[in-house]
Short mmCIF file of C-alpha atoms and ligand atoms in Angstrom, two decimals:
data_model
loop_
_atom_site.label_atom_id
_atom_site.label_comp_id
_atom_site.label_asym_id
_atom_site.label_seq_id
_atom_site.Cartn_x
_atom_site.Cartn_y
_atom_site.Cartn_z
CA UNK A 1 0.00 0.00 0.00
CA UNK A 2 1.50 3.80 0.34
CA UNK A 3 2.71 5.93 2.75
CA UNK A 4 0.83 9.33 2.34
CA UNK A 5 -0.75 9.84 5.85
CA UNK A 6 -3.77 9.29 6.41
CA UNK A 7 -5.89 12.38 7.24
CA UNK A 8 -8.45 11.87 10.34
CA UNK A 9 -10.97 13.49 8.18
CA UNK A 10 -10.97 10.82 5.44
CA UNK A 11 -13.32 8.03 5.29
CA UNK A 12 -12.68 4.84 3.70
CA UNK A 13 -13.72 5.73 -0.11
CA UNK A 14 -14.27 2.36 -0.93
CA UNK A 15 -16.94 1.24 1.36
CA UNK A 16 -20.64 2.21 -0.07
CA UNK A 17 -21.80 1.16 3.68
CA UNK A 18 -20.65 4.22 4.55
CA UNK A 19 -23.59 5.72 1.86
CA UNK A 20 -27.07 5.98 2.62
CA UNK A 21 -27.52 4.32 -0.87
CA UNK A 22 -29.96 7.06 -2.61
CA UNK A 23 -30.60 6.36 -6.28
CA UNK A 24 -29.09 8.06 -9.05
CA UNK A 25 -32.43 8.83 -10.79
CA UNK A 26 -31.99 10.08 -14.83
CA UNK A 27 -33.42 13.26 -14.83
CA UNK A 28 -31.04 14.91 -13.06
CA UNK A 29 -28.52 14.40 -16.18
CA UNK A 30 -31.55 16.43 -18.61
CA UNK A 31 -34.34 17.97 -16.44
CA UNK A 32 -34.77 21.83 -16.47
CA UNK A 33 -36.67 21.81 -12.93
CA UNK A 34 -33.64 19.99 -11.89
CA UNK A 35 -31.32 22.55 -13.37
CA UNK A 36 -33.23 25.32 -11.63
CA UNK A 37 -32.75 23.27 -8.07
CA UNK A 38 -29.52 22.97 -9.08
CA UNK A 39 -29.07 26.89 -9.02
CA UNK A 40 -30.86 27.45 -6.13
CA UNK A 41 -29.60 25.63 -3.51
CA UNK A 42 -25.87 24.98 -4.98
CA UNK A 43 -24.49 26.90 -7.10
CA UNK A 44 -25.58 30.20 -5.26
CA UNK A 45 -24.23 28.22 -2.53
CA UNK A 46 -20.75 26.91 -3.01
CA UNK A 47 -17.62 28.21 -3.13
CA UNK A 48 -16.49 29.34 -6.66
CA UNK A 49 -12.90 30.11 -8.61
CA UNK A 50 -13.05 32.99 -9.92
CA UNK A 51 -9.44 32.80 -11.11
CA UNK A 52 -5.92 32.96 -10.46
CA UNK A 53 -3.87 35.23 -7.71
CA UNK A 54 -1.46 35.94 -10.26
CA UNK A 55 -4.11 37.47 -11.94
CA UNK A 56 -4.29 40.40 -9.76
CA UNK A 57 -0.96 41.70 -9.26
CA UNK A 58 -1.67 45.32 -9.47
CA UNK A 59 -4.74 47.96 -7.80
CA UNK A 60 -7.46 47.67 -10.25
CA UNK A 61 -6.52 44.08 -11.64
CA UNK A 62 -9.88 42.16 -12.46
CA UNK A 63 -11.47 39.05 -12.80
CA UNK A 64 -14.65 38.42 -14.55
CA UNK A 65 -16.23 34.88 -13.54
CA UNK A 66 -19.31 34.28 -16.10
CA UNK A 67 -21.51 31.68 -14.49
CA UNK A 68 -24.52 30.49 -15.74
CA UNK A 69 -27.01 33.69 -16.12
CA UNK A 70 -24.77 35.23 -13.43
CA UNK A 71 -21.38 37.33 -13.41
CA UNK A 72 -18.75 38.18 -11.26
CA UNK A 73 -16.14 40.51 -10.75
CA UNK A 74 -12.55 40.29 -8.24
CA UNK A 75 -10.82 43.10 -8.01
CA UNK A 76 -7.95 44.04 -6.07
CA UNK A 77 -7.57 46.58 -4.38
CA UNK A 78 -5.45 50.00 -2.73
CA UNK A 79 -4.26 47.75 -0.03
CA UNK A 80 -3.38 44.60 -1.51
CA UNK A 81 -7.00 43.07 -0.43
CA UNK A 82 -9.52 41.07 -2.87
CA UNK A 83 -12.98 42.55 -3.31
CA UNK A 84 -15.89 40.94 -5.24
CA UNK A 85 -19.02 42.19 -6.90
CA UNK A 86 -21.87 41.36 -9.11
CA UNK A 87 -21.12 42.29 -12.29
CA UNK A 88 -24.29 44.71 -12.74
CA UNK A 89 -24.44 48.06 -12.61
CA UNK A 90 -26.25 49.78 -9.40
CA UNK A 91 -28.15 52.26 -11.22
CA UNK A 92 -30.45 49.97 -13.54
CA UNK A 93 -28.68 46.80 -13.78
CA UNK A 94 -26.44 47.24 -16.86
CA UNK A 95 -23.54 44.60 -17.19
CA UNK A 96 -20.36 46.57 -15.97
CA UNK A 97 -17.57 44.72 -17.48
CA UNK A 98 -16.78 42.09 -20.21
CA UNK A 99 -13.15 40.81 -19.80
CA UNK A 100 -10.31 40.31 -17.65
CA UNK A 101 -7.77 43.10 -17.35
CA UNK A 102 -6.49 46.30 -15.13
CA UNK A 103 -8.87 48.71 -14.49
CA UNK A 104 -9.11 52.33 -12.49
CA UNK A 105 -12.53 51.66 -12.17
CA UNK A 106 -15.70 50.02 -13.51
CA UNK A 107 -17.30 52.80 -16.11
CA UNK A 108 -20.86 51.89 -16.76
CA UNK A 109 -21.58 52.26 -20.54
CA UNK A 110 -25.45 53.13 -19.98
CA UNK A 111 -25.52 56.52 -18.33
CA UNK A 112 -22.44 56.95 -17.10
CA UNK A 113 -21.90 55.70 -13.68
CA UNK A 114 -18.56 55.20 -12.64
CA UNK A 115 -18.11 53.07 -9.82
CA UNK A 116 -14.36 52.91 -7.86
CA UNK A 117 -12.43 49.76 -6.76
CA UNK A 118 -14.02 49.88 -3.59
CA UNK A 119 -17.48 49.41 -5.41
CA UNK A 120 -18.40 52.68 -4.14
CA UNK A 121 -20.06 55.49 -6.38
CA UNK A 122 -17.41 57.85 -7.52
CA UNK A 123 -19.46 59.69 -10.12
CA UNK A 124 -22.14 60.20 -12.18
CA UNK A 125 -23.96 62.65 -14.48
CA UNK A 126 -26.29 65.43 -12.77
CA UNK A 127 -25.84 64.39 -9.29
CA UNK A 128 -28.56 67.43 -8.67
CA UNK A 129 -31.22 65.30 -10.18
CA UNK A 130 -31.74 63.40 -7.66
CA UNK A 131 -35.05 63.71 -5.12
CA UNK A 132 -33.80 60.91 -3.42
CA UNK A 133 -30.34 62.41 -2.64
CA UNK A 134 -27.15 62.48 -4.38
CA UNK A 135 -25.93 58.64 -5.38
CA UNK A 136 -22.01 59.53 -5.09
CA UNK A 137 -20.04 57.85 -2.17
CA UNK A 138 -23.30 56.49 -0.97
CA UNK A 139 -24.51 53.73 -3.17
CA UNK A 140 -22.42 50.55 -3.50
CA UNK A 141 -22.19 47.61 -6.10
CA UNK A 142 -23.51 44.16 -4.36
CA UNK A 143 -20.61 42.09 -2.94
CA UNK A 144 -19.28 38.64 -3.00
CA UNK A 145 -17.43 37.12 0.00
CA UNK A 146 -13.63 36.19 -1.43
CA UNK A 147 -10.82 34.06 -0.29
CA UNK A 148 -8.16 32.53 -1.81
CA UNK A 149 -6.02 29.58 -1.44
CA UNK A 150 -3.39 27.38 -3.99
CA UNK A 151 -2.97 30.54 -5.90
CA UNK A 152 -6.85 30.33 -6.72
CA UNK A 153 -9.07 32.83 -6.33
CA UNK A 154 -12.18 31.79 -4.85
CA UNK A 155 -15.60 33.47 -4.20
CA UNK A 156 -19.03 32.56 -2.92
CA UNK A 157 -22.61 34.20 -3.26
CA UNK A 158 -23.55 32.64 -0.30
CA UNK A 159 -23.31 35.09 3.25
CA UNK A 160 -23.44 31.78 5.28
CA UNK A 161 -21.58 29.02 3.62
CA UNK A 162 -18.76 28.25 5.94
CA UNK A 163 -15.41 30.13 5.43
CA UNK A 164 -13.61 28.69 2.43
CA UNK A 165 -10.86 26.41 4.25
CA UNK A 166 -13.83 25.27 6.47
CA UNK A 167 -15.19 24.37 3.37
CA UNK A 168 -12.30 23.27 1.85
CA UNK A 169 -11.54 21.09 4.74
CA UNK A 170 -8.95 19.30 5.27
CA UNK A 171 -7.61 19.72 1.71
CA UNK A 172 -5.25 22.79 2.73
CA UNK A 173 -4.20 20.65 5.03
CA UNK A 174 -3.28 17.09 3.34
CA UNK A 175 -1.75 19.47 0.78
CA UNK A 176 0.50 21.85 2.72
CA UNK A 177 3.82 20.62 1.37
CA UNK A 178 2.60 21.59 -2.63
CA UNK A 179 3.61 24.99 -3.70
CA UNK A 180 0.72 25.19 -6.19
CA UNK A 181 0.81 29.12 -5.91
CA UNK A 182 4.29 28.76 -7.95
CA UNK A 183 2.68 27.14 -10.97
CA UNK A 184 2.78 28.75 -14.47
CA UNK A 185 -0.38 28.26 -16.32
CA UNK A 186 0.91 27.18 -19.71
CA UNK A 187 -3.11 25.49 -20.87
CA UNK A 188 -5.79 28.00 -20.17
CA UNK A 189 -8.47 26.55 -22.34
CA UNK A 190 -12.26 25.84 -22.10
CA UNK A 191 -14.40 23.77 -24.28
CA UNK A 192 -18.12 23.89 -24.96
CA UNK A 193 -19.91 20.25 -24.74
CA UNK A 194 -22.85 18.78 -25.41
CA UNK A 195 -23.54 16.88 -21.72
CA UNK A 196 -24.39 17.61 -18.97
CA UNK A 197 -21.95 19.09 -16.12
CA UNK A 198 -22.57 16.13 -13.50
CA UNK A 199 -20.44 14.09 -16.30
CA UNK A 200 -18.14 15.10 -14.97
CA UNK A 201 -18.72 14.84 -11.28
CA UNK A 202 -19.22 11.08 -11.98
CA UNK A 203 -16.23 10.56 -14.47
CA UNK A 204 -13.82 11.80 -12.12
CA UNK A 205 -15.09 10.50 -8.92
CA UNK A 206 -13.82 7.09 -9.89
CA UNK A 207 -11.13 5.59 -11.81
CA UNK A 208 -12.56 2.25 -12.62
CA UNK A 209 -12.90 3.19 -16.45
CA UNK A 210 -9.11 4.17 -17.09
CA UNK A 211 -8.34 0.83 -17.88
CA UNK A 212 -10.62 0.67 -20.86
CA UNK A 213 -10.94 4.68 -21.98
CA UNK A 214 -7.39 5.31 -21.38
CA UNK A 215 -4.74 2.39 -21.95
CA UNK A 216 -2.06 4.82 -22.17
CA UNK A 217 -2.21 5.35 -18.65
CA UNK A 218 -1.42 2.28 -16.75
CA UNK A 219 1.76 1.52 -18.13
CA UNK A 220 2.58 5.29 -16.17
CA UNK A 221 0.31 5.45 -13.04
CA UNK A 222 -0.42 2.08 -11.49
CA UNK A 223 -4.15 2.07 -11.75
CA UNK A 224 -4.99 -1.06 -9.90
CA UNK A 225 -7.75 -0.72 -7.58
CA UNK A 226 -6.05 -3.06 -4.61
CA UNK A 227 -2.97 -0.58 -4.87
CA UNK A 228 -4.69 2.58 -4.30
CA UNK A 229 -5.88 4.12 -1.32
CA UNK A 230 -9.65 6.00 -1.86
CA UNK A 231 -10.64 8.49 0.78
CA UNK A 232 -13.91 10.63 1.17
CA UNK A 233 -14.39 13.74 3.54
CA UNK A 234 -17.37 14.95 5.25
CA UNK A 235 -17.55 18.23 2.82
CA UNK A 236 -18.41 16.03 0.08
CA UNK A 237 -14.85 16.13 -1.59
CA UNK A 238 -13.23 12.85 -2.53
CA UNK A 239 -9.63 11.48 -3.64
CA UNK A 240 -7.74 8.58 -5.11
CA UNK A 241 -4.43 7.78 -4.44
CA UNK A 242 -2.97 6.01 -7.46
CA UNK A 243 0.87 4.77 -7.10
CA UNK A 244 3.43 6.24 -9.36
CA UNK A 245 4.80 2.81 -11.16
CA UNK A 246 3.43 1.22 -14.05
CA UNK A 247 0.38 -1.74 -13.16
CA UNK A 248 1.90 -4.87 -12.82
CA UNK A 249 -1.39 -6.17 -14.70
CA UNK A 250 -1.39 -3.78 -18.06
CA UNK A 251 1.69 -4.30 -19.91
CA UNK A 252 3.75 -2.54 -22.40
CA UNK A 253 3.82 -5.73 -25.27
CA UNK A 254 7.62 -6.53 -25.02
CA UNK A 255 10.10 -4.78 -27.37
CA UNK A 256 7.66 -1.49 -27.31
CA UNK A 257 9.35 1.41 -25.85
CA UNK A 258 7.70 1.82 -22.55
CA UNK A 259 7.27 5.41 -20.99
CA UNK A 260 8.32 4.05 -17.12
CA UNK A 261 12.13 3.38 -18.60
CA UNK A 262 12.02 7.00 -19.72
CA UNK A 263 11.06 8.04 -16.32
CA UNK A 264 13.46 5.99 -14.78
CA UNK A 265 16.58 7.43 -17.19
CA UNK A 266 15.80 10.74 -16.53
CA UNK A 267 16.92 10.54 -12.71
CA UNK A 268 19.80 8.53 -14.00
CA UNK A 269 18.41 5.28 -13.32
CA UNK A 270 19.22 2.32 -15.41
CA UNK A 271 16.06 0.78 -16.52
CA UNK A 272 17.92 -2.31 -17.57
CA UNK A 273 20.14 -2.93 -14.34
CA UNK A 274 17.44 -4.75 -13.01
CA UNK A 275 16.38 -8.06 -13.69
CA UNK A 276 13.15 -9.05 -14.49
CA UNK A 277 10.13 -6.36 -15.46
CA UNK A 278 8.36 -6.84 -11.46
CA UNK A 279 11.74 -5.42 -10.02
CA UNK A 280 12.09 -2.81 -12.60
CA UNK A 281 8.49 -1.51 -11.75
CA UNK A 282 8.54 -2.23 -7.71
CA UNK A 283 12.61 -1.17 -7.04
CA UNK A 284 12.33 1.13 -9.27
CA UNK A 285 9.94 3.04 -7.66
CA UNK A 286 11.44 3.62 -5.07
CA UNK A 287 14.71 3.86 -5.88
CA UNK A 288 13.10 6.93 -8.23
CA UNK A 289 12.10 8.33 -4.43
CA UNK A 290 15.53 7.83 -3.96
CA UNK A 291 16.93 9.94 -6.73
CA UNK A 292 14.62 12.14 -6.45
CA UNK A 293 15.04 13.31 -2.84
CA UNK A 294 19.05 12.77 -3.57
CA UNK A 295 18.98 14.94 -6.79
CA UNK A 296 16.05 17.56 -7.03
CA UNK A 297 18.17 20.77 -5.80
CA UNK A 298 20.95 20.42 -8.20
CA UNK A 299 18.31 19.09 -11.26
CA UNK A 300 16.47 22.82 -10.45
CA UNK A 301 13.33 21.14 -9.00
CA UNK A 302 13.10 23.42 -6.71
CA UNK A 303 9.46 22.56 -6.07
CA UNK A 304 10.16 19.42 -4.69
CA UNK A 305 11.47 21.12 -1.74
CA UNK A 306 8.98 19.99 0.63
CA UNK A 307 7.37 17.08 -0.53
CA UNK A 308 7.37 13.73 1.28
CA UNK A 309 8.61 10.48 -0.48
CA UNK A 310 5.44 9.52 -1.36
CA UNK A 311 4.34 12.70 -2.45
CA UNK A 312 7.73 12.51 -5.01
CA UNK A 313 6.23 9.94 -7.11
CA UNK A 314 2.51 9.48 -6.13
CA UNK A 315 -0.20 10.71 -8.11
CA UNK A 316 -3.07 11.89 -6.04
CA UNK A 317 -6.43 12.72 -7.50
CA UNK A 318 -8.72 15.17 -5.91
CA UNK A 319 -12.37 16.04 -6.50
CA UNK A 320 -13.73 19.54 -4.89
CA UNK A 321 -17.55 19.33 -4.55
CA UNK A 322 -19.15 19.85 -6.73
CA UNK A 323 -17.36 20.53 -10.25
CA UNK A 324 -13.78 21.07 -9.54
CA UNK A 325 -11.00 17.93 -9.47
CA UNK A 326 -7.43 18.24 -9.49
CA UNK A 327 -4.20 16.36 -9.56
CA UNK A 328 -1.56 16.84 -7.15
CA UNK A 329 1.22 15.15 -8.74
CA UNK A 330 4.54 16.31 -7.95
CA UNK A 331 5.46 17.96 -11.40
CA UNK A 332 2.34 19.30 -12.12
CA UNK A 333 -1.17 20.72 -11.11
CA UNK A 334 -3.57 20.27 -13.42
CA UNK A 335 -6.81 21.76 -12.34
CA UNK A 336 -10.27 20.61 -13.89
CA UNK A 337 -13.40 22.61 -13.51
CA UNK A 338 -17.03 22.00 -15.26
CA UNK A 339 -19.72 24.03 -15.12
CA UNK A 340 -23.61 24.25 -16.52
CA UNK A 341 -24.39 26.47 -19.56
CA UNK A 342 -26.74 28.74 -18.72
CA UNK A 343 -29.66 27.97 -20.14
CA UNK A 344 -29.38 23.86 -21.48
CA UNK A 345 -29.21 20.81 -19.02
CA UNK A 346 -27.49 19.21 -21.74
CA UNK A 347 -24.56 21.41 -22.22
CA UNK A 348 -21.63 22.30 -20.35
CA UNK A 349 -18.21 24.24 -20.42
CA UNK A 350 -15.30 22.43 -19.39
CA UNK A 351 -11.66 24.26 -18.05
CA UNK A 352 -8.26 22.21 -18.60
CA UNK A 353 -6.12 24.24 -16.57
CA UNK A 354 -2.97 22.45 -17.09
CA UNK A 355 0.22 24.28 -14.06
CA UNK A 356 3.13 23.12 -13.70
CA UNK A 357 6.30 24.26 -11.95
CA UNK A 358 9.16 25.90 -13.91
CA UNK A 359 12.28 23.59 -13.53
CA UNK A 360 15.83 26.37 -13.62
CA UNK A 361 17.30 25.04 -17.43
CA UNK A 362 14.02 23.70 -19.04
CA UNK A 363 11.72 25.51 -21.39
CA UNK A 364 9.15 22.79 -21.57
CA UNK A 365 7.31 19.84 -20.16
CA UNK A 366 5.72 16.85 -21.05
CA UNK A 367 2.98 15.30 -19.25
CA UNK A 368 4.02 11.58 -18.05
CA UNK A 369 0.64 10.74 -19.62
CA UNK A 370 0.53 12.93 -22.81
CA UNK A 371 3.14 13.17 -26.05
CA UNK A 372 3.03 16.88 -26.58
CA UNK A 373 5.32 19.65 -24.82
CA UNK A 374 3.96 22.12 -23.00
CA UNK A 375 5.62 25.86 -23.20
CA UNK A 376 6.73 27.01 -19.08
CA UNK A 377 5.17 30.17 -19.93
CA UNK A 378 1.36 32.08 -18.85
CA UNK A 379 -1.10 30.56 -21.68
CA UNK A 380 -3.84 33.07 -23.22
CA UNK A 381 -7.33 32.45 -22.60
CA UNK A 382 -8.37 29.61 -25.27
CA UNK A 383 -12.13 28.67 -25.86
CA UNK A 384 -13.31 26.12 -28.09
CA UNK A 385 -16.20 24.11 -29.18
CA UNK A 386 -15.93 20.51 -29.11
CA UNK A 387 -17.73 19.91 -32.54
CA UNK A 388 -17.48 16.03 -32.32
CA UNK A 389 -13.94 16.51 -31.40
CA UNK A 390 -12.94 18.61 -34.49
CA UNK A 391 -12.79 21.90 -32.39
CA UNK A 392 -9.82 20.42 -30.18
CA UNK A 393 -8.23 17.48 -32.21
CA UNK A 394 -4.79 18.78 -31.57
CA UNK A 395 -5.65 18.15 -27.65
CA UNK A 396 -5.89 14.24 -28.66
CA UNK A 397 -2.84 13.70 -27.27
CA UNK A 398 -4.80 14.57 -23.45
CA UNK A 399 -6.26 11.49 -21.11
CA UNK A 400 -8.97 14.27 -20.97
CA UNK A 401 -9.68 13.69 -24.63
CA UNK A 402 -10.45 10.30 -24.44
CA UNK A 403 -13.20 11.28 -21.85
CA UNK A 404 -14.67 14.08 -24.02
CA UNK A 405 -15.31 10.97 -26.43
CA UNK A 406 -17.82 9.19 -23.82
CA UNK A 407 -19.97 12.43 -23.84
CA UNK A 408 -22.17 11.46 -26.94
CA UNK A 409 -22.93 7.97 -25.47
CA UNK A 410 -23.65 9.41 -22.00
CA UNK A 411 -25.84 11.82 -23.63
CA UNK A 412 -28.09 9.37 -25.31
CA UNK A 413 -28.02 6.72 -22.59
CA UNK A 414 -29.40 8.98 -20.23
CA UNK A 415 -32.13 10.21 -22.35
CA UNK A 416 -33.13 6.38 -22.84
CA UNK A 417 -35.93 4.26 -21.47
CA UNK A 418 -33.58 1.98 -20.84
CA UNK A 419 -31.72 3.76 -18.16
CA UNK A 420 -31.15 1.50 -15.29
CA UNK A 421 -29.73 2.37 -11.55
CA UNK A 422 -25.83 2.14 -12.56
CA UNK A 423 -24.98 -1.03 -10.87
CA UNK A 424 -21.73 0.41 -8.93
CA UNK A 425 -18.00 -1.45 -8.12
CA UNK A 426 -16.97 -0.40 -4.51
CA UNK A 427 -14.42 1.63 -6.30
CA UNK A 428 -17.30 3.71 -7.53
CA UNK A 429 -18.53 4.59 -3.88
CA UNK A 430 -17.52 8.53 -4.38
CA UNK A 431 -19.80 8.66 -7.39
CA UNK A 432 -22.89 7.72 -5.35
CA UNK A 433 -21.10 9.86 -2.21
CA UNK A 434 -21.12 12.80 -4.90
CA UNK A 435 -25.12 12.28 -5.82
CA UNK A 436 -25.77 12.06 -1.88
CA UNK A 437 -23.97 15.06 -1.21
CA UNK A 438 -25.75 16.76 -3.96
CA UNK A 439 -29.05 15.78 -2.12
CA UNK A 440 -28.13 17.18 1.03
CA UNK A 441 -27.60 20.57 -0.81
CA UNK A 442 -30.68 20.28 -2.76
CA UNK A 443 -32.74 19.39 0.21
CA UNK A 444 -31.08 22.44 2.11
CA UNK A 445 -28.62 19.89 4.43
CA UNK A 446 -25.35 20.71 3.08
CA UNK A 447 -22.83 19.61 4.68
CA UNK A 448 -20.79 21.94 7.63
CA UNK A 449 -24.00 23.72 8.29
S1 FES B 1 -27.37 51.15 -15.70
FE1 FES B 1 -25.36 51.72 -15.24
S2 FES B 1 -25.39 53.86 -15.39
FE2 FES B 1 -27.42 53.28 -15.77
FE1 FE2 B 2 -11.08 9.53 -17.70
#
């Protein structure tokens, strides 16, 4: 098994006695009056990311968040400190700003309005023609409650939901030695798709199917459900811990060139000092830990700094309720986030955030699970539209790709009358934990309240 400690917090993510066992009913993937639940009791309720930190360096730096019918501004402020709005004007609800960027202060393109940093009135036209009394330093925009944490920027529309690392709980925690703040963002990219955003929730709640939808990655990340450690936490977040190592059950067909060698040569490890293919995979893991904790100052992984054995070479998989998974590997942080379209059950917008750490010498990175380099520089904003897979075909290189395939089926299988209550492994308990938790919000019960 592995050595990442266990956190109090986590419950045993394999055990569905631990579930009440509620059913995971169809309409939820297509309904409209579903939808409309949906937005009332949890998206105005969670925690959001609005963005990242390094977004707002400067006074006047802002954030737009568009989600669903709603919008959101961060903006940072005189002193350093994070503010957040609605994005609507105060006077008669105009939409205040479009894009990202520095700004002095939000001009409202209607009638004029200008409202300062602070979301307080600075100006507007005849200020004498008003019965009521003059609008200037005494009306303000509607706030958001912020807070940040991994470099993230994070907001909520909610004035009760708990403080974000309550809500986040224990996750700051269990990740304390990651420096995810030092990240560069070289993918910034969102795709339109046809399914709905729970998908998601469900695809990445278990790894059961990366065997079949993604052969690619066992020979890499040991995906073996005896070898990995699952873990749930009482705010409805979730996590696998998959072993760094190629599966001793998927195999690279002999002769192949096999992507755990490559790994194993680049910490100057001979992958054919050992003697048979079960040493190479189980000694070589950890004498990778080994080189890795011997060599990472003078390689320029400066990152590594802190980071446990385990966390070295593990790969650690983490799901944020409701729409947010990451994983915590130690080269990389590559953030996921799905989210509803506005108006169509059936739709969704999906962010590939792909971070990863700049190493002192190296211009570029390849994912242990991809083929194409990624640039260590800040990406631009990148939308596209899935189109049957034609809008992002130079992404097929992505595990995430492979996934974007199952949409169509999903799509039509949950539309059919032949939909039956999925019939779940024990490694598929956090999918039913995610639908439970999802109850609790819907039925007003969310958890930490
Ligand atoms: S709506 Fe913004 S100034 Fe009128
Ligand atoms: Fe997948």
């Amino acid at each position: 098994m592995n050595g990442i400690v266990k956190h109090p917090l986590a419950m045993d993510g394999k055990d569905p006695s631990l579930l009440r066992g509620d059913p995971i009913t169809q309409e939820r993937y297509y309904c409209r009056d579903f939808m409309q639940r949906e937005w009332d009791h949890l998206w105005t309720k969670i925690w959001h990311i609005a963005g990242r930190e390094n977004q707002l360096e400067q006074p006047g730096d802002t954030i737009v968040h568009d989600f669903m019918r709603e919008s959101v501004i961060v903006v940072k402020q005189a002193d350093g400190s994070l503010k957040g709005f609605y994005n609507v004007c105060g006077h008669r609800a105009q939409r205040l700003v479009w894009d990202h960027g520095p700004r002095d202060c939000f001009h409202c393109p209607y009638h004029g309005w200008r409202w300062g940093k602070d979301g307080v009135l600075q100006d507007c036209p005849d200020r004498d023609d008003f019965p009521q009394g003059d609008p200037v330093g005494k009306l303000k925009l509607k706030e958001v409650r912020v807070a940040t944490w991994a470099g993230l920027v994070w907001y909520t529309m909610d004035e009760q939901a708990p403080p974000l690392m309550d809500y986040l709980a224990p996750l700051p925690e269990i990740y304390r030695n990651f420096q995810f703040e030092k990240t560069v963002r070289a993918r910034w990219m969102r795709v339109a798709l046809d399914c709905n955003w729970k998908f998601w929730s469900d695809n990445f709640n278990e790894s059961y199917h990366t065997r079949t939808a993604h052969p690619q990655v066992p020979p890499v990340i040991d995906q073996d459900h005896f070898t990995s450690r699952y873990e749930m936490f009482p705010m409805g977040h979730a996590r696998i811990i998959q072993m760094g190592r190629p599966s001793l059950r998927d195999r690279v067909a002999d002769g192949e060139p096999h992507p755990w060698d490559v790994e194993l040569k680049r910490w100057g490890l001979d992958p054919d000092g050992y003697p048979d293919y079960e040493t190479k995979v189980m000694q070589g893991w950890r004498d990778l830990k080994a080189a890795k904790r011997k060599l990472w100052k003078k390689m320029g992984y400066l990152h590594y700094e802190h980071l446990t054995d385990e966390e070295l070479t593990e790969s650690p998989f983490q799901t944020v309720f409701p729409n947010i998974a990451f994983g915590a590997s130690a080269d990389n942080f590559g953030l996921f986030r799905w989210e509803p379209h506005a108006t169509d059950p059936e739709k969704c917008y999906f962010d590939l955030w792909s971070m990863v750490y700049p190493v002192e010498g190296q211009n570029e990175i390849i994912n242990r699970t991809a083929r194409n380099p990624l640039k260590f520089e800040e990406a631009e904003f990148d939308f596209r539209d899935y189109d049957n897979g034609q809008g992002v075909l130079d992404l097929s290189d992505q595990v995430v790709f492979q996934d974007w395939q199952l949409n169509a089926g999903q799509y039509t299988g949950w539309r059919s009358r032949g939909y039956q209550e999925p019939y779940l492994a024990a490694q598929e308990t956090r999918v039913r934990r995610f639908h439970e938790t999802l109850h609790d919000y819907l039925a007003d019960h969310p958890p930490g309240r």
